[in-house]
PDB file of C-alpha atoms in Angstrom:
ATOM      1  CA  UNK A 204       0.000   0.000   0.000  1.00 67.00           C
ATOM      2  CA  UNK A 205       2.864   2.366   0.813  1.00 79.00           C
ATOM      3  CA  UNK A 206       4.365   1.858  -2.640  1.00 85.00           C
ATOM      4  CA  UNK A 207       1.027   2.594  -4.280  1.00 88.00           C
ATOM      5  CA  UNK A 208       0.596   5.786  -2.249  1.00 90.00           C
ATOM      6  CA  UNK A 209       4.047   6.921  -3.342  1.00 91.00           C
ATOM      7  CA  UNK A 210       3.077   6.426  -6.994  1.00 92.00           C
ATOM      8  CA  UNK A 211      -0.083   8.506  -6.495  1.00 93.00           C
ATOM      9  CA  UNK A 212       1.920  11.229  -4.755  1.00 94.00           C
ATOM     10  CA  UNK A 213       4.516  11.278  -7.527  1.00 94.00           C
ATOM     11  CA  UNK A 214       1.836  11.473 -10.214  1.00 94.00           C
ATOM     12  CA  UNK A 215       0.004  14.324  -8.511  1.00 95.00           C
ATOM     13  CA  UNK A 216       3.262  16.197  -7.821  1.00 96.00           C
ATOM     14  CA  UNK A 217       4.333  15.805 -11.461  1.00 95.00           C
ATOM     15  CA  UNK A 218       1.140  17.419 -12.767  1.00 96.00           C
ATOM     16  CA  UNK A 219       1.100  20.086 -10.057  1.00 96.00           C
ATOM     17  CA  UNK A 220       4.544  21.116 -11.217  1.00 95.00           C
ATOM     18  CA  UNK A 221       3.212  21.731 -14.728  1.00 95.00           C
ATOM     19  CA  UNK A 222       0.140  23.444 -13.295  1.00 95.00           C
ATOM     20  CA  UNK A 223       2.315  25.952 -11.420  1.00 95.00           C
ATOM     21  CA  UNK A 224       4.359  26.625 -14.548  1.00 94.00           C
ATOM     22  CA  UNK A 225       1.137  27.456 -16.409  1.00 94.00           C
ATOM     23  CA  UNK A 226      -0.102  29.703 -13.593  1.00 94.00           C
ATOM     24  CA  UNK A 227       3.182  31.624 -13.618  1.00 93.00           C
ATOM     25  CA  UNK A 228       2.995  31.968 -17.421  1.00 91.00           C
ATOM     26  CA  UNK A 229       6.253  30.084 -17.875  1.00 93.00           C
ATOM     27  CA  UNK A 230       4.583  27.958 -20.539  1.00 92.00           C
ATOM     28  CA  UNK A 231       1.492  28.925 -22.530  1.00 89.00           C
ATOM     29  CA  UNK A 232       1.433  27.175 -25.892  1.00 93.00           C
ATOM     30  CA  UNK A 233      -0.979  24.254 -26.005  1.00 93.00           C
ATOM     31  CA  UNK A 234       1.464  21.777 -27.573  1.00 93.00           C
ATOM     32  CA  UNK A 235       4.212  22.686 -25.109  1.00 94.00           C
ATOM     33  CA  UNK A 236       1.950  22.300 -22.075  1.00 94.00           C
ATOM     34  CA  UNK A 237       0.560  18.951 -23.257  1.00 94.00           C
ATOM     35  CA  UNK A 238       4.002  17.540 -24.050  1.00 94.00           C
ATOM     36  CA  UNK A 239       5.432  18.729 -20.734  1.00 94.00           C
ATOM     37  CA  UNK A 240       2.533  17.290 -18.728  1.00 95.00           C
ATOM     38  CA  UNK A 241       2.648  13.950 -20.557  1.00 94.00           C
ATOM     39  CA  UNK A 242       6.403  13.694 -20.074  1.00 93.00           C
ATOM     40  CA  UNK A 243       6.197  14.364 -16.330  1.00 94.00           C
ATOM     41  CA  UNK A 244       3.236  12.025 -15.838  1.00 94.00           C
ATOM     42  CA  UNK A 245       4.896   9.187 -17.754  1.00 93.00           C
ATOM     43  CA  UNK A 246       8.086   9.600 -15.754  1.00 92.00           C
ATOM     44  CA  UNK A 247       6.123   9.379 -12.489  1.00 92.00           C
ATOM     45  CA  UNK A 248       4.644   6.004 -13.474  1.00 91.00           C
ATOM     46  CA  UNK A 249       1.112   7.138 -12.613  1.00 92.00           C
ATOM     47  CA  UNK A 250      -0.405   7.419 -16.107  1.00 92.00           C
ATOM     48  CA  UNK A 251      -3.041   4.863 -15.193  1.00 92.00           C
ATOM     49  CA  UNK A 252      -4.370   6.981 -12.333  1.00 94.00           C
ATOM     50  CA  UNK A 253      -4.246  10.552 -13.671  1.00 95.00           C
ATOM     51  CA  UNK A 254      -5.221  12.573 -16.698  1.00 95.00           C
ATOM     52  CA  UNK A 255      -5.142  16.303 -17.431  1.00 95.00           C
ATOM     53  CA  UNK A 256      -6.858  18.962 -19.475  1.00 94.00           C
ATOM     54  CA  UNK A 257      -5.637  22.335 -20.775  1.00 94.00           C
ATOM     55  CA  UNK A 258      -8.239  24.782 -22.035  1.00 92.00           C
ATOM     56  CA  UNK A 259      -8.418  28.590 -22.079  1.00 89.00           C
ATOM     57  CA  UNK A 260      -5.041  28.898 -20.294  1.00 90.00           C
ATOM     58  CA  UNK A 261      -6.335  26.719 -17.439  1.00 93.00           C
ATOM     59  CA  UNK A 262      -4.569  23.472 -16.551  1.00 95.00           C
ATOM     60  CA  UNK A 263      -6.743  20.922 -14.773  1.00 95.00           C
ATOM     61  CA  UNK A 264      -5.574  17.763 -13.015  1.00 95.00           C
ATOM     62  CA  UNK A 265      -7.994  14.840 -13.348  1.00 95.00           C
ATOM     63  CA  UNK A 266      -7.864  11.924 -10.936  1.00 94.00           C
ATOM     64  CA  UNK A 267      -9.149   8.623 -12.283  1.00 94.00           C
ATOM     65  CA  UNK A 268     -10.956   7.790  -9.060  1.00 93.00           C
ATOM     66  CA  UNK A 269     -12.346   4.471 -10.271  1.00 93.00           C
ATOM     67  CA  UNK A 270      -8.874   3.235 -11.231  1.00 93.00           C
ATOM     68  CA  UNK A 271      -7.386   4.464  -7.952  1.00 92.00           C
ATOM     69  CA  UNK A 272     -10.132   2.771  -5.937  1.00 92.00           C
ATOM     70  CA  UNK A 273      -9.718  -0.453  -7.872  1.00 90.00           C
ATOM     71  CA  UNK A 274      -5.956  -0.428  -7.315  1.00 89.00           C
ATOM     72  CA  UNK A 275      -6.402   0.249  -3.589  1.00 89.00           C
ATOM     73  CA  UNK A 276      -8.701  -2.765  -3.267  1.00 87.00           C
ATOM     74  CA  UNK A 277      -6.174  -4.985  -5.030  1.00 83.00           C
ATOM     75  CA  UNK A 278      -3.111  -3.846  -3.067  1.00 83.00           C
ATOM     76  CA  UNK A 279      -1.282  -6.868  -1.660  1.00 76.00           C
ATOM     77  CA  UNK A 280      -2.785  -9.283  -4.194  1.00 80.00           C
ATOM     78  CA  UNK A 281      -1.538 -10.811  -7.447  1.00 79.00           C
ATOM     79  CA  UNK A 282      -4.147 -10.881 -10.188  1.00 80.00           C
ATOM     80  CA  UNK A 283      -3.871 -13.424 -12.997  1.00 81.00           C
ATOM     81  CA  UNK A 284      -5.862 -12.641 -16.127  1.00 82.00           C
ATOM     82  CA  UNK A 285      -6.542 -15.272 -18.759  1.00 83.00           C
ATOM     83  CA  UNK A 286      -8.660 -15.799 -21.848  1.00 86.00           C
ATOM     84  CA  UNK A 287      -9.224 -19.450 -20.839  1.00 84.00           C
ATOM     85  CA  UNK A 288     -12.625 -18.862 -19.221  1.00 83.00           C
ATOM     86  CA  UNK A 289     -13.322 -22.590 -18.760  1.00 85.00           C
ATOM     87  CA  UNK A 290     -10.159 -23.159 -16.715  1.00 85.00           C
ATOM     88  CA  UNK A 291     -10.627 -23.193 -12.939  1.00 86.00           C
ATOM     89  CA  UNK A 292      -8.653 -20.884 -10.640  1.00 86.00           C
ATOM     90  CA  UNK A 293      -6.201 -23.521  -9.433  1.00 87.00           C
ATOM     91  CA  UNK A 294      -5.265 -24.576 -12.968  1.00 88.00           C
ATOM     92  CA  UNK A 295      -4.668 -20.940 -13.938  1.00 85.00           C
ATOM     93  CA  UNK A 296      -2.270 -20.578 -11.015  1.00 84.00           C
ATOM     94  CA  UNK A 297      -0.448 -23.822 -11.856  1.00 85.00           C
ATOM     95  CA  UNK A 298      -0.015 -22.889 -15.522  1.00 83.00           C
ATOM     96  CA  UNK A 299       1.259 -19.437 -14.560  1.00 82.00           C
ATOM     97  CA  UNK A 300       3.894 -20.909 -12.238  1.00 81.00           C
ATOM     98  CA  UNK A 301       4.940 -23.357 -14.943  1.00 79.00           C
ATOM     99  CA  UNK A 302       5.374 -20.451 -17.341  1.00 80.00           C
ATOM    100  CA  UNK A 303       7.614 -18.745 -14.780  1.00 79.00           C
ATOM    101  CA  UNK A 304       9.731 -21.890 -14.596  1.00 76.00           C
ATOM    102  CA  UNK A 305      10.111 -21.976 -18.387  1.00 77.00           C
ATOM    103  CA  UNK A 306      11.138 -18.312 -18.455  1.00 81.00           C
ATOM    104  CA  UNK A 307      13.656 -18.958 -15.693  1.00 80.00           C
ATOM    105  CA  UNK A 308      15.134 -21.850 -17.649  1.00 79.00           C
ATOM    106  CA  UNK A 309      15.740 -19.625 -20.677  1.00 80.00           C
ATOM    107  CA  UNK A 310      17.352 -16.980 -18.441  1.00 82.00           C
ATOM    108  CA  UNK A 311      19.597 -19.616 -16.860  1.00 81.00           C
ATOM    109  CA  UNK A 312      20.688 -20.977 -20.235  1.00 79.00           C
ATOM    110  CA  UNK A 313      21.717 -17.504 -21.350  1.00 79.00           C
ATOM    111  CA  UNK A 314      23.155 -16.234 -18.077  1.00 80.00           C
ATOM    112  CA  UNK A 315      25.023 -19.185 -16.603  1.00 78.00           C
ATOM    113  CA  UNK A 316      25.673 -21.436 -19.587  1.00 75.00           C
ATOM    114  CA  UNK A 317      26.073 -18.725 -22.228  1.00 76.00           C
ATOM    115  CA  UNK A 318      23.856 -20.635 -24.671  1.00 75.00           C
ATOM    116  CA  UNK A 319      22.579 -18.564 -27.573  1.00 71.00           C
ATOM    117  CA  UNK A 320      20.241 -19.384 -30.477  1.00 69.00           C
ATOM    118  CA  UNK A 321      21.903 -21.543 -33.124  1.00 74.00           C
ATOM    119  CA  UNK A 322      20.352 -21.885 -36.560  1.00 79.00           C
ATOM    120  CA  UNK A 323      19.854 -25.503 -37.656  1.00 78.00           C
ATOM    121  CA  UNK A 324      18.013 -26.748 -40.719  1.00 83.00           C
ATOM    122  CA  UNK A 325      18.176 -30.518 -40.246  1.00 87.00           C
ATOM    123  CA  UNK A 326      15.755 -32.193 -37.844  1.00 89.00           C
ATOM    124  CA  UNK A 327      18.501 -34.304 -36.286  1.00 90.00           C
ATOM    125  CA  UNK A 328      20.600 -31.250 -35.414  1.00 87.00           C
ATOM    126  CA  UNK A 329      17.593 -29.381 -34.034  1.00 86.00           C
ATOM    127  CA  UNK A 330      16.730 -32.324 -31.772  1.00 89.00           C
ATOM    128  CA  UNK A 331      20.366 -32.668 -30.685  1.00 89.00           C
ATOM    129  CA  UNK A 332      20.583 -28.977 -29.827  1.00 86.00           C
ATOM    130  CA  UNK A 333      17.374 -29.177 -27.798  1.00 85.00           C
ATOM    131  CA  UNK A 334      18.612 -32.281 -25.989  1.00 89.00           C
ATOM    132  CA  UNK A 335      21.890 -30.611 -25.032  1.00 87.00           C
ATOM    133  CA  UNK A 336      20.028 -27.547 -23.743  1.00 85.00           C
ATOM    134  CA  UNK A 337      17.733 -29.723 -21.613  1.00 85.00           C
ATOM    135  CA  UNK A 338      20.675 -31.771 -20.333  1.00 89.00           C
ATOM    136  CA  UNK A 339      22.589 -28.617 -19.416  1.00 86.00           C
ATOM    137  CA  UNK A 340      19.541 -27.203 -17.632  1.00 85.00           C
ATOM    138  CA  UNK A 341      19.003 -30.452 -15.720  1.00 88.00           C
ATOM    139  CA  UNK A 342      22.611 -30.380 -14.513  1.00 87.00           C
ATOM    140  CA  UNK A 343      22.300 -26.718 -13.579  1.00 86.00           C
ATOM    141  CA  UNK A 344      19.091 -27.368 -11.645  1.00 86.00           C
ATOM    142  CA  UNK A 345      20.687 -30.276  -9.773  1.00 88.00           C
ATOM    143  CA  UNK A 346      23.717 -28.139  -8.946  1.00 87.00           C
ATOM    144  CA  UNK A 347      21.560 -25.299  -7.605  1.00 85.00           C
ATOM    145  CA  UNK A 348      19.551 -27.766  -5.485  1.00 87.00           C
ATOM    146  CA  UNK A 349      22.652 -29.365  -3.942  1.00 86.00           C
ATOM    147  CA  UNK A 350      24.287 -26.017  -3.212  1.00 85.00           C
ATOM    148  CA  UNK A 351      21.132 -24.684  -1.595  1.00 85.00           C
ATOM    149  CA  UNK A 352      20.641 -27.794   0.549  1.00 85.00           C
ATOM    150  CA  UNK A 353      24.202 -27.490   1.832  1.00 81.00           C
ATOM    151  CA  UNK A 354      23.994 -23.800   2.655  1.00 80.00           C
ATOM    152  CA  UNK A 355      26.144 -22.442  -0.171  1.00 79.00           C
ATOM    153  CA  UNK A 356      23.676 -20.086  -1.850  1.00 75.00           C
ATOM    154  CA  UNK A 357      23.621 -17.395   0.808  1.00 75.00           C
ATOM    155  CA  UNK A 358      24.693 -13.773   0.589  1.00 73.00           C
ATOM    156  CA  UNK A 359      27.724 -13.435  -1.683  1.00 78.00           C
ATOM    157  CA  UNK A 360      27.896 -17.160  -2.426  1.00 82.00           C
ATOM    158  CA  UNK A 361      25.838 -17.298  -5.600  1.00 83.00           C
ATOM    159  CA  UNK A 362      25.431 -19.932  -8.275  1.00 83.00           C
ATOM    160  CA  UNK A 363      27.396 -17.702 -10.648  1.00 84.00           C
ATOM    161  CA  UNK A 364      30.303 -17.529  -8.179  1.00 83.00           C
ATOM    162  CA  UNK A 365      30.351 -21.316  -7.892  1.00 83.00           C
ATOM    163  CA  UNK A 366      30.392 -21.732 -11.682  1.00 83.00           C
ATOM    164  CA  UNK A 367      33.209 -19.181 -11.999  1.00 83.00           C
ATOM    165  CA  UNK A 368      35.323 -20.874  -9.341  1.00 81.00           C
ATOM    166  CA  UNK A 369      34.768 -24.416 -10.534  1.00 80.00           C
ATOM    167  CA  UNK A 370      35.631 -23.323 -14.085  1.00 80.00           C
ATOM    168  CA  UNK A 371      39.098 -22.361 -12.853  1.00 79.00           C
ATOM    169  CA  UNK A 372      39.925 -25.902 -11.688  1.00 77.00           C
ATOM    170  CA  UNK A 373      42.403 -27.783 -13.846  1.00 77.00           C
ATOM    171  CA  UNK A 374      42.076 -31.545 -14.277  1.00 76.00           C
ATOM    172  CA  UNK A 375      44.855 -33.677 -15.734  1.00 78.00           C
ATOM    173  CA  UNK A 376      44.521 -37.146 -17.249  1.00 81.00           C
ATOM    174  CA  UNK A 377      47.438 -39.552 -16.797  1.00 81.00           C
ATOM    175  CA  UNK A 378      48.075 -43.214 -17.597  1.00 84.00           C
ATOM    176  CA  UNK A 379      49.977 -44.890 -14.755  1.00 83.00           C
ATOM    177  CA  UNK A 380      50.804 -48.589 -15.069  1.00 84.00           C
ATOM    178  CA  UNK A 381      48.148 -48.931 -17.727  1.00 83.00           C
ATOM    179  CA  UNK A 382      45.497 -47.290 -15.562  1.00 83.00           C
ATOM    180  CA  UNK A 383      43.892 -43.935 -16.286  1.00 81.00           C
ATOM    181  CA  UNK A 384      44.190 -41.490 -13.402  1.00 77.00           C
ATOM    182  CA  UNK A 385      42.507 -38.111 -13.265  1.00 75.00           C
ATOM    183  CA  UNK A 386      44.310 -35.597 -11.097  1.00 75.00           C
ATOM    184  CA  UNK A 387      42.998 -32.281  -9.879  1.00 71.00           C
ATOM    185  CA  UNK A 388      45.107 -29.319  -8.816  1.00 70.00           C
ATOM    186  CA  UNK A 389      45.726 -29.166  -5.073  1.00 67.00           C
ATOM    187  CA  UNK A 390      44.794 -25.503  -4.713  1.00 71.00           C
ATOM    188  CA  UNK A 391      41.138 -26.096  -5.413  1.00 72.00           C
ATOM    189  CA  UNK A 392      38.896 -23.156  -4.351  1.00 71.00           C
ATOM    190  CA  UNK A 393      35.799 -25.338  -3.934  1.00 72.00           C
ATOM    191  CA  UNK A 394      37.366 -28.604  -2.750  1.00 76.00           C
ATOM    192  CA  UNK A 395      35.442 -28.787   0.539  1.00 76.00           C
ATOM    193  CA  UNK A 396      32.195 -27.716  -1.108  1.00 76.00           C
ATOM    194  CA  UNK A 397      32.463 -30.420  -3.781  1.00 78.00           C
ATOM    195  CA  UNK A 398      32.970 -32.995  -1.053  1.00 78.00           C
ATOM    196  CA  UNK A 399      30.071 -31.756   1.058  1.00 75.00           C
ATOM    197  CA  UNK A 400      27.507 -30.995  -1.637  1.00 78.00           C
ATOM    198  CA  UNK A 401      28.281 -33.604  -4.304  1.00 82.00           C
ATOM    199  CA  UNK A 402      30.227 -36.313  -2.418  1.00 78.00           C
ATOM    200  CA  UNK A 403      33.250 -35.818  -4.674  1.00 76.00           C
ATOM    201  CA  UNK A 404      36.273 -36.914  -2.607  1.00 70.00           C
ATOM    202  CA  UNK A 405      39.892 -36.013  -3.289  1.00 63.00           C
ATOM    203  CA  UNK A 406      42.823 -38.269  -2.375  1.00 60.00           C
ATOM    204  CA  UNK A 407      46.132 -36.438  -1.937  1.00 51.00           C
ATOM    205  CA  UNK A 408      49.307 -37.865  -3.448  1.00 52.00           C
ATOM    206  CA  UNK A 409      52.762 -38.046  -1.881  1.00 43.00           C
ATOM    207  CA  UNK A 410      54.135 -35.001  -3.677  1.00 43.00           C
ATOM    208  CA  UNK A 411      51.329 -32.838  -2.192  1.00 43.00           C
ATOM    209  CA  UNK A 412      51.012 -30.977  -5.460  1.00 44.00           C
ATOM    210  CA  UNK A 413      48.264 -32.982  -7.098  1.00 46.00           C
ATOM    211  CA  UNK A 414      45.336 -35.024  -5.879  1.00 48.00           C
ATOM    212  CA  UNK A 415      43.378 -37.847  -7.458  1.00 49.00           C
ATOM    213  CA  UNK A 416      39.648 -37.921  -8.082  1.00 49.00           C
ATOM    214  CA  UNK A 417      38.045 -41.028  -6.584  1.00 50.00           C
ATOM    215  CA  UNK A 418      34.826 -40.956  -8.587  1.00 45.00           C
TER     216      UNK A 418
END
């Protein structure tokens, strides 16, 4: 309610400013007054609740009382509007939340994974691209869930920070006595977090400079 009142105050103040300019003869021309009033009202974000009229050198502020009253009654509520009149209220809410999830997925793909639209013409490539996007999103969702459950995503510890830090880790592949060994750099910024959140355990070697990955 406080935010709504501030919008109303800003809208009224914006038009009163123009009204005073007209009264002091600082602006007189019809086009100038209208443009100035519209500019100030738009900037205030209260276009929906105010209008104005300028006739015979008189500037009048018009409050849209019905709109203001309607907004006051709806303060604190989210209103979902749909053209699906046969859908019940619960289904409307569920579909809206699902839409939010889809939009979040697209934001994640762009923000965290830097995936951009790629033009494909063959069905096989289109399906492959879609599969990789879904796989990447599934991994990202699992990562976010594990980090949140283990208390990582708090304050400055964001998902983006985790991705940045884990991207800096270097992994080497070696063949020792016919066996493949993957070794991770000892100075690992998220070593303890990987162990706690994902059960990835590191086994230090004798030289203390590298460590092996158990799984």
